[in-house]
Amino acid sequence: MRFDVITMFPELFEPFTKESLLKRAQAKGILSVEAHNLRKWTKDKHRVVDAKPYGGGLGMVMKIEPIFKAVQSLKSKIPKSKVILFTPRGKKFTQQKAHAWAKLDQLIFICGRYEGVDERAAKHIADEEISIGDYVLMGGEVAAMAAIETVSRLIPGVIGKETFLKERKQKTGFLEYPQYTRPEVFRTWQVPKVLLSGNHKKIEEWKKKHGRLIGRK
Ligand code: ADE
């Protein structure tokens, strides 16, 4: 899987791509995460990527030409490639969506900033408009990072094999239950006795009772 992120702030992705699991997966050649500076696709002296909105209004709007050129140059010839525009008005990102994306070869993420992106990007360039939740971020960068983490851990070899297989087996969502580790008692806070009992049947029942299904269809 190849993640290509188009952004005005590629430096935000530097520490992120060096995080241990992503770093290891990249070293193993399982995936790559590249953040590209949108200004690279401008020709003017000031490398302008935004302008005032037609019809007036507050703030600036990201221009269409650099975005178009960026996508054109990054899009590989392989068919399993998708272009995503992150915006707060997009369709909600879900675990189910992450599973679908994990089957692709390339994801191109366009990170909007400022008051918006020229509407023609949504209409003619992006395959999907995606939001990570009903709130407004400064831009799409954090949304892109959330998607990269979520999709990456569904790619074989990125996270531990056991967790991976367990999650994949449960297509209708997997159980996320409370976890505890040493010590058994901290202050007066006790680890549930059943988890220390060694009774696997009881433990499984407890996990089912206290767990929450994540990513249910
Ligand atoms: N850009 C600004 N807010 C966003 C959100 N909630 N999701 C995706 N992109 C965004």
mmCIF file of C-alpha atoms and ligand atoms in Angstrom:
data_model
loop_
_atom_site.group_PDB
_atom_site.id
_atom_site.type_symbol
_atom_site.label_atom_id
_atom_site.label_comp_id
_atom_site.label_asym_id
_atom_site.label_seq_id
_atom_site.Cartn_x
_atom_site.Cartn_y
_atom_site.Cartn_z
ATOM 1 C CA MET A 1 0.000 0.000 0.000
ATOM 2 C CA ARG A 2 1.169 3.443 -0.898
ATOM 3 C CA PHE A 3 -0.185 6.512 0.887
ATOM 4 C CA ASP A 4 0.468 9.793 -0.931
ATOM 5 C CA VAL A 5 -0.616 12.843 1.024
ATOM 6 C CA ILE A 6 -1.017 16.206 -0.673
ATOM 7 C CA THR A 7 -0.672 18.950 1.907
ATOM 8 C CA MET A 8 0.557 22.470 2.530
ATOM 9 C CA PHE A 9 2.219 21.179 5.709
ATOM 10 C CA PRO A 10 4.250 18.073 4.869
ATOM 11 C CA GLU A 11 6.475 18.602 7.918
ATOM 12 C CA LEU A 12 3.531 17.593 10.140
ATOM 13 C CA PHE A 13 3.938 14.068 8.787
ATOM 14 C CA GLU A 14 7.625 13.692 9.574
ATOM 15 C CA PRO A 15 7.396 12.471 13.184
ATOM 16 C CA PHE A 16 4.187 10.619 12.360
ATOM 17 C CA THR A 17 5.740 8.438 9.648
ATOM 18 C CA LYS A 18 8.646 7.652 11.959
ATOM 19 C CA GLU A 19 6.385 6.168 14.644
ATOM 20 C CA SER A 20 7.540 2.652 15.450
ATOM 21 C CA LEU A 21 4.949 0.463 13.700
ATOM 22 C CA LEU A 22 4.694 2.636 10.592
ATOM 23 C CA LYS A 23 8.444 2.961 10.452
ATOM 24 C CA ARG A 24 8.931 -0.784 10.683
ATOM 25 C CA ALA A 25 6.269 -1.497 8.058
ATOM 26 C CA GLN A 26 7.961 0.950 5.698
ATOM 27 C CA ALA A 27 11.370 -0.594 6.344
ATOM 28 C CA LYS A 28 9.873 -4.017 5.534
ATOM 29 C CA GLY A 29 8.460 -2.591 2.299
ATOM 30 C CA ILE A 30 4.855 -3.359 3.245
ATOM 31 C CA LEU A 31 3.743 0.245 2.887
ATOM 32 C CA SER A 32 4.984 3.730 2.176
ATOM 33 C CA VAL A 33 3.750 7.067 3.481
ATOM 34 C CA GLU A 34 4.848 10.139 1.532
ATOM 35 C CA ALA A 35 3.726 13.667 2.298
ATOM 36 C CA HIS A 36 4.042 15.995 -0.701
ATOM 37 C CA ASN A 37 4.096 19.763 -0.495
ATOM 38 C CA LEU A 38 1.295 21.129 -2.662
ATOM 39 C CA ARG A 39 3.473 24.155 -3.477
ATOM 40 C CA LYS A 40 5.664 21.840 -5.530
ATOM 41 C CA TRP A 41 2.968 21.986 -8.218
ATOM 42 C CA THR A 42 2.917 25.780 -8.567
ATOM 43 C CA LYS A 43 4.952 27.760 -11.100
ATOM 44 C CA ASP A 44 4.637 31.360 -9.862
ATOM 45 C CA LYS A 45 7.341 33.054 -7.818
ATOM 46 C CA HIS A 46 5.351 33.018 -4.572
ATOM 47 C CA ARG A 47 4.116 29.445 -4.985
ATOM 48 C CA VAL A 48 0.533 30.470 -4.383
ATOM 49 C CA VAL A 49 -1.906 27.669 -3.577
ATOM 50 C CA ASP A 50 -4.899 29.713 -2.431
ATOM 51 C CA ALA A 51 -6.927 32.735 -3.529
ATOM 52 C CA LYS A 52 -9.952 34.831 -2.593
ATOM 53 C CA PRO A 53 -13.324 33.196 -3.249
ATOM 54 C CA TYR A 54 -15.361 34.234 -6.281
ATOM 55 C CA GLY A 55 -18.530 35.943 -5.178
ATOM 56 C CA GLY A 56 -16.847 37.186 -2.014
ATOM 57 C CA GLY A 57 -16.756 35.744 1.449
ATOM 58 C CA LEU A 58 -14.356 35.223 4.292
ATOM 59 C CA GLY A 59 -10.942 33.635 4.014
ATOM 60 C CA MET A 60 -9.142 31.968 1.177
ATOM 61 C CA VAL A 61 -9.914 28.977 -1.011
ATOM 62 C CA MET A 62 -7.392 26.397 -2.167
ATOM 63 C CA LYS A 63 -6.815 26.606 -5.906
ATOM 64 C CA ILE A 64 -7.690 23.794 -8.271
ATOM 65 C CA GLU A 65 -4.638 23.739 -10.601
ATOM 66 C CA PRO A 66 -1.943 22.654 -8.099
ATOM 67 C CA ILE A 67 -4.264 19.980 -6.705
ATOM 68 C CA PHE A 68 -5.016 18.684 -10.198
ATOM 69 C CA LYS A 69 -1.338 18.559 -11.141
ATOM 70 C CA ALA A 70 -0.388 16.889 -7.874
ATOM 71 C CA VAL A 71 -2.940 14.113 -8.308
ATOM 72 C CA GLN A 72 -2.000 13.676 -11.956
ATOM 73 C CA SER A 73 1.655 13.218 -11.123
ATOM 74 C CA LEU A 74 1.102 10.966 -8.098
ATOM 75 C CA LYS A 75 -1.553 8.675 -9.483
ATOM 76 C CA SER A 76 0.006 5.424 -10.478
ATOM 77 C CA LYS A 77 -1.151 3.436 -13.439
ATOM 78 C CA ILE A 78 -2.476 0.681 -11.203
ATOM 79 C CA PRO A 79 -6.257 0.506 -11.110
ATOM 80 C CA LYS A 80 -6.586 -0.041 -7.367
ATOM 81 C CA SER A 81 -5.977 3.582 -6.477
ATOM 82 C CA LYS A 82 -8.376 6.081 -4.882
ATOM 83 C CA VAL A 83 -8.292 9.837 -4.390
ATOM 84 C CA ILE A 84 -9.776 11.060 -1.117
ATOM 85 C CA LEU A 85 -10.567 14.640 -0.192
ATOM 86 C CA PHE A 86 -10.757 15.239 3.550
ATOM 87 C CA THR A 87 -13.451 17.719 4.492
ATOM 88 C CA PRO A 88 -15.806 18.089 7.473
ATOM 89 C CA ARG A 89 -18.813 17.717 5.168
ATOM 90 C CA GLY A 90 -17.671 14.365 3.776
ATOM 91 C CA LYS A 91 -19.052 10.900 4.392
ATOM 92 C CA LYS A 92 -18.068 9.530 7.791
ATOM 93 C CA PHE A 93 -14.872 7.469 7.995
ATOM 94 C CA THR A 94 -15.532 4.085 9.601
ATOM 95 C CA GLN A 95 -13.744 0.837 10.382
ATOM 96 C CA GLN A 96 -15.685 -0.707 7.520
ATOM 97 C CA LYS A 97 -14.346 1.914 5.118
ATOM 98 C CA ALA A 98 -10.842 1.228 6.407
ATOM 99 C CA HIS A 99 -11.251 -2.483 5.568
ATOM 100 C CA ALA A 100 -12.247 -1.583 1.994
ATOM 101 C CA TRP A 101 -9.335 0.828 1.587
ATOM 102 C CA ALA A 102 -6.849 -1.711 2.971
ATOM 103 C CA LYS A 103 -7.424 -3.776 -0.195
ATOM 104 C CA LEU A 104 -6.215 -0.978 -2.457
ATOM 105 C CA ASP A 105 -2.675 -0.402 -3.752
ATOM 106 C CA GLN A 106 -2.635 3.359 -3.420
ATOM 107 C CA LEU A 107 -4.510 6.042 -1.513
ATOM 108 C CA ILE A 108 -4.028 9.677 -2.457
ATOM 109 C CA PHE A 109 -5.163 11.989 0.322
ATOM 110 C CA ILE A 110 -5.881 15.649 -0.369
ATOM 111 C CA CYS A 111 -5.759 17.731 2.811
ATOM 112 C CA GLY A 112 -7.878 20.852 2.604
ATOM 113 C CA ARG A 113 -6.977 23.914 4.661
ATOM 114 C CA TYR A 114 -8.361 27.365 5.211
ATOM 115 C CA GLU A 115 -12.008 28.043 4.440
ATOM 116 C CA GLY A 116 -12.180 25.383 1.811
ATOM 117 C CA VAL A 117 -11.049 23.850 -1.429
ATOM 118 C CA ASP A 118 -12.292 24.878 -4.883
ATOM 119 C CA GLU A 119 -15.432 22.806 -5.358
ATOM 120 C CA ARG A 120 -14.132 21.368 -8.636
ATOM 121 C CA ALA A 121 -11.678 19.240 -6.651
ATOM 122 C CA ALA A 122 -14.588 17.453 -4.982
ATOM 123 C CA LYS A 123 -16.508 17.184 -8.234
ATOM 124 C CA HIS A 124 -13.831 16.177 -10.733
ATOM 125 C CA ILE A 125 -10.715 15.000 -8.898
ATOM 126 C CA ALA A 126 -11.674 13.161 -5.697
ATOM 127 C CA ASP A 127 -13.338 9.756 -5.747
ATOM 128 C CA GLU A 128 -14.692 10.321 -2.252
ATOM 129 C CA GLU A 129 -15.084 13.132 0.271
ATOM 130 C CA ILE A 130 -14.440 11.905 3.786
ATOM 131 C CA SER A 131 -14.858 13.348 7.279
ATOM 132 C CA ILE A 132 -13.451 11.763 10.435
ATOM 133 C CA GLY A 133 -16.202 13.228 12.602
ATOM 134 C CA ASP A 134 -18.701 15.990 13.164
ATOM 135 C CA TYR A 135 -16.275 18.695 14.127
ATOM 136 C CA VAL A 136 -14.109 21.111 12.182
ATOM 137 C CA LEU A 137 -10.338 20.696 12.240
ATOM 138 C CA MET A 138 -7.858 23.300 10.986
ATOM 139 C CA GLY A 139 -7.407 21.095 7.952
ATOM 140 C CA GLY A 140 -7.369 17.545 6.663
ATOM 141 C CA GLU A 141 -3.903 16.602 7.935
ATOM 142 C CA VAL A 142 -4.999 15.078 11.241
ATOM 143 C CA ALA A 143 -7.829 13.312 9.415
ATOM 144 C CA ALA A 144 -5.325 11.843 6.940
ATOM 145 C CA MET A 145 -3.157 10.606 9.808
ATOM 146 C CA ALA A 146 -6.154 8.970 11.478
ATOM 147 C CA ALA A 147 -6.984 7.186 8.229
ATOM 148 C CA ILE A 148 -3.380 6.113 7.649
ATOM 149 C CA GLU A 149 -3.174 4.548 11.110
ATOM 150 C CA THR A 150 -6.532 2.823 10.814
ATOM 151 C CA VAL A 151 -5.890 1.398 7.346
ATOM 152 C CA SER A 152 -2.261 0.457 8.008
ATOM 153 C CA ARG A 153 -3.059 -1.800 10.929
ATOM 154 C CA LEU A 154 -5.358 -3.810 8.632
ATOM 155 C CA ILE A 155 -2.529 -4.580 6.218
ATOM 156 C CA PRO A 156 -0.885 -7.966 6.871
ATOM 157 C CA GLY A 157 2.454 -7.641 8.644
ATOM 158 C CA VAL A 158 1.970 -4.187 10.138
ATOM 159 C CA ILE A 159 0.706 -5.099 13.622
ATOM 160 C CA GLY A 160 1.090 -8.319 15.631
ATOM 161 C CA LYS A 161 -0.175 -11.370 13.790
ATOM 162 C CA GLU A 162 -2.492 -12.550 16.564
ATOM 163 C CA THR A 163 -4.372 -9.258 16.930
ATOM 164 C CA PHE A 164 -4.565 -8.956 13.161
ATOM 165 C CA LEU A 165 -6.041 -12.418 12.643
ATOM 166 C CA LYS A 166 -8.453 -12.032 15.523
ATOM 167 C CA GLU A 167 -9.854 -8.803 14.132
ATOM 168 C CA ARG A 168 -10.068 -10.125 10.600
ATOM 169 C CA LYS A 169 -11.878 -13.278 11.680
ATOM 170 C CA GLN A 170 -14.703 -11.235 13.183
ATOM 171 C CA LYS A 171 -16.091 -9.586 10.082
ATOM 172 C CA THR A 172 -19.026 -8.123 11.947
ATOM 173 C CA GLY A 173 -16.778 -6.196 14.293
ATOM 174 C CA PHE A 174 -14.361 -7.170 17.014
ATOM 175 C CA LEU A 175 -14.621 -7.101 20.739
ATOM 176 C CA GLU A 176 -12.700 -4.387 22.552
ATOM 177 C CA TYR A 177 -12.726 -5.170 26.262
ATOM 178 C CA PRO A 178 -11.100 -3.567 29.312
ATOM 179 C CA GLN A 179 -7.464 -4.586 29.775
ATOM 180 C CA TYR A 180 -5.380 -4.747 32.938
ATOM 181 C CA THR A 181 -1.765 -5.466 33.747
ATOM 182 C CA ARG A 182 0.485 -5.541 36.829
ATOM 183 C CA PRO A 183 0.019 -4.691 39.687
ATOM 184 C CA GLU A 184 -3.109 -6.548 40.820
ATOM 185 C CA VAL A 185 -3.926 -3.712 43.208
ATOM 186 C CA PHE A 186 -2.919 -0.105 42.745
ATOM 187 C CA ARG A 187 -4.026 2.137 45.621
ATOM 188 C CA THR A 188 -7.379 0.455 46.284
ATOM 189 C CA TRP A 189 -8.053 -0.237 42.608
ATOM 190 C CA GLN A 190 -8.322 -3.946 42.105
ATOM 191 C CA VAL A 191 -8.044 -5.900 38.858
ATOM 192 C CA PRO A 192 -11.272 -7.930 38.343
ATOM 193 C CA LYS A 193 -10.730 -11.218 40.167
ATOM 194 C CA VAL A 194 -12.011 -13.319 37.295
ATOM 195 C CA LEU A 195 -9.058 -12.266 35.107
ATOM 196 C CA LEU A 196 -6.650 -13.734 37.646
ATOM 197 C CA SER A 197 -8.644 -16.952 38.055
ATOM 198 C CA GLY A 198 -7.156 -18.908 35.174
ATOM 199 C CA ASN A 199 -10.697 -20.054 34.311
ATOM 200 C CA HIS A 200 -10.731 -19.458 30.556
ATOM 201 C CA LYS A 201 -14.427 -20.015 30.098
ATOM 202 C CA LYS A 202 -15.275 -17.476 32.796
ATOM 203 C CA ILE A 203 -12.716 -15.041 31.394
ATOM 204 C CA GLU A 204 -14.235 -15.256 27.914
ATOM 205 C CA GLU A 205 -17.709 -14.657 29.371
ATOM 206 C CA TRP A 206 -16.403 -11.637 31.267
ATOM 207 C CA LYS A 207 -14.782 -10.213 28.119
ATOM 208 C CA LYS A 208 -18.015 -10.626 26.153
ATOM 209 C CA LYS A 209 -20.031 -8.984 28.901
ATOM 210 C CA HIS A 210 -17.728 -6.001 29.339
ATOM 211 C CA GLY A 211 -16.546 -5.624 25.754
ATOM 212 C CA ARG A 212 -17.819 -3.323 23.074
ATOM 213 C CA LEU A 213 -18.067 -4.247 19.436
ATOM 214 C CA ILE A 214 -15.991 -1.965 17.259
ATOM 215 C CA GLY A 215 -16.478 -1.624 13.529
ATOM 216 C CA ARG A 216 -19.817 -3.424 13.402
ATOM 217 C CA LYS A 217 -21.465 -3.354 9.999
HETATM 218 N N1 ADE B 1 -11.097 18.983 7.698
HETATM 219 C C1 ADE B 1 -11.607 19.781 8.656
HETATM 220 N N2 ADE B 1 -12.370 19.095 9.503
HETATM 221 C C2 ADE B 1 -12.362 17.791 9.076
HETATM 222 C C3 ADE B 1 -12.970 16.602 9.525
HETATM 223 N N3 ADE B 1 -13.756 16.570 10.596
HETATM 224 N N4 ADE B 1 -12.729 15.474 8.833
HETATM 225 C C4 ADE B 1 -11.953 15.487 7.741
HETATM 226 N N5 ADE B 1 -11.355 16.574 7.264
HETATM 227 C C5 ADE B 1 -11.549 17.725 7.927
#
